[in-house]
Amino acid sequence: MAKEIVVSGIRPTGYLHLGNYFGAVRNYIRMQDEYDCYFFVADWHSLTTHPDTKSLQESVHRVIAENIACGLDTNKACFYVQSDIPEIAELYLYLNMMAYKGELERTPTFKDKVRQHPENVNAGLLTYPVLQAADILIHRALKVPVGKDQEQHLEMARNFAIRFNNWYGEVLPLPYAFNYGDSLTKILSLDGNGKMSKSANQMATIYLNDDDDMIRKKIMKAKTDNGPTEKGTPKPDYIQNLFSLLEITSRFDVITKFEDDYDDCTIRYGDLKKQLAEDMIAFIKPIREKANAIQNDKDYLSKVIKTGADKARASAAETLKLVRKAMSFNII
Ligand code: TRP
């Protein structure tokens, strides 16, 4: 039986951090065995907010290098760059004719961007969800691994597909947001303020590119308190977060020891942090080194990009042929 098709896009903005790893990359790596995966770098999307393209290629290379270093296997998943697939732009054009100004203006992500950058409210920003729908529908994907913040965009993609199918005939299957419910480890910022993110406090965000000393420094500065004084005290969020990080990076006996210490109220957060820092380094260092090596290997990168583009274009062209036929455009 043919595997289900999966699509997901990654914006090429900056380095990956632990939140990205556990929120997205790890799911991609899991999905690449079970599904027919198309993962891509959304470089066109970045134009909606970052019109300067001078460092874009480097950012694109970085994203590719980091994802491969984390375990994305380009022999299993198709990994490509959005701007290499002109078919997406054509589908975007058709879908734009089915997207209403009102619904685009009501999109929460659009409203956020308008608030953040009132000086650059371009039409591309307004139609960002249409381009995203084209990304997904061009491969007739069923599942789209994305975070909660993208669910609205997925609903819009479904609406555009439904409209297309109603007007021109059943061509596009409806895609749904997907996550492995059990593995939604939320990584919080180390200062206890919200999710770990690119825009949060930099000293509270661990990047896969941080060097060993930086990792140590960030973990040692993480927010803690005096520890529990009574048995059965629930862990505050920022302490639970340190335990979540231990669970991700440390050996079972290490985790158990600190869990027991917490239960006995004998826990020393300084010791926990030292151990966590070393385990985190052991986790990140090989990824960092591999990503740097890949980023410097331009021949390898261009091979990966070319292979991905060829496969993605073949799939995109098939869909576009059906779309054009349904719309009575010349079939080439
Ligand atoms: N909008 C997504 C984000 O901000 C990136 C993206 C672009 C995407 N096209 C996509 C995600 C298609 C899934 C499918 O993270």
Short mmCIF file of C-alpha atoms and ligand atoms in Angstrom, two decimals, residues 7-11 40 42 45 82 128 132 135-136 144-146 149-150 153, ligand 1:
data_model
loop_
_atom_site.label_atom_id
_atom_site.label_comp_id
_atom_site.label_asym_id
_atom_site.label_seq_id
_atom_site.Cartn_x
_atom_site.Cartn_y
_atom_site.Cartn_z
CA VAL A 7 4.38 17.85 4.04
CA SER A 8 6.00 20.31 6.38
CA GLY A 9 7.85 23.58 5.89
CA ILE A 10 10.57 25.20 7.95
CA ARG A 11 11.16 28.93 7.79
CA PHE A 40 11.15 21.87 2.69
CA ALA A 42 10.15 27.91 3.13
CA HIS A 45 7.63 32.67 2.96
CA GLN A 82 10.53 25.86 -1.82
CA TYR A 128 0.87 33.84 3.53
CA GLN A 132 1.24 27.61 2.73
CA ASP A 135 2.90 24.05 -0.35
CA ILE A 136 0.70 21.38 1.14
CA VAL A 144 1.09 18.14 8.17
CA PRO A 145 3.26 18.02 11.29
CA VAL A 146 3.01 21.51 12.76
CA ASP A 149 -0.01 27.98 16.21
CA GLN A 150 -0.40 26.62 12.67
CA HIS A 153 -3.49 27.84 8.55
N1 TRP B 1 4.05 28.67 8.40
C1 TRP B 1 4.94 27.64 8.89
C2 TRP B 1 5.64 28.17 10.16
O1 TRP B 1 5.56 29.34 10.43
C3 TRP B 1 5.98 27.26 7.87
C4 TRP B 1 5.36 26.65 6.66
C5 TRP B 1 5.31 27.18 5.41
C6 TRP B 1 4.71 25.39 6.59
N2 TRP B 1 4.69 26.33 4.56
C7 TRP B 1 4.29 25.23 5.25
C8 TRP B 1 4.44 24.40 7.54
C9 TRP B 1 3.58 24.09 4.84
C10 TRP B 1 3.73 23.27 7.12
C11 TRP B 1 3.32 23.12 5.79
O2 TRP B 1 6.26 27.42 10.86
#
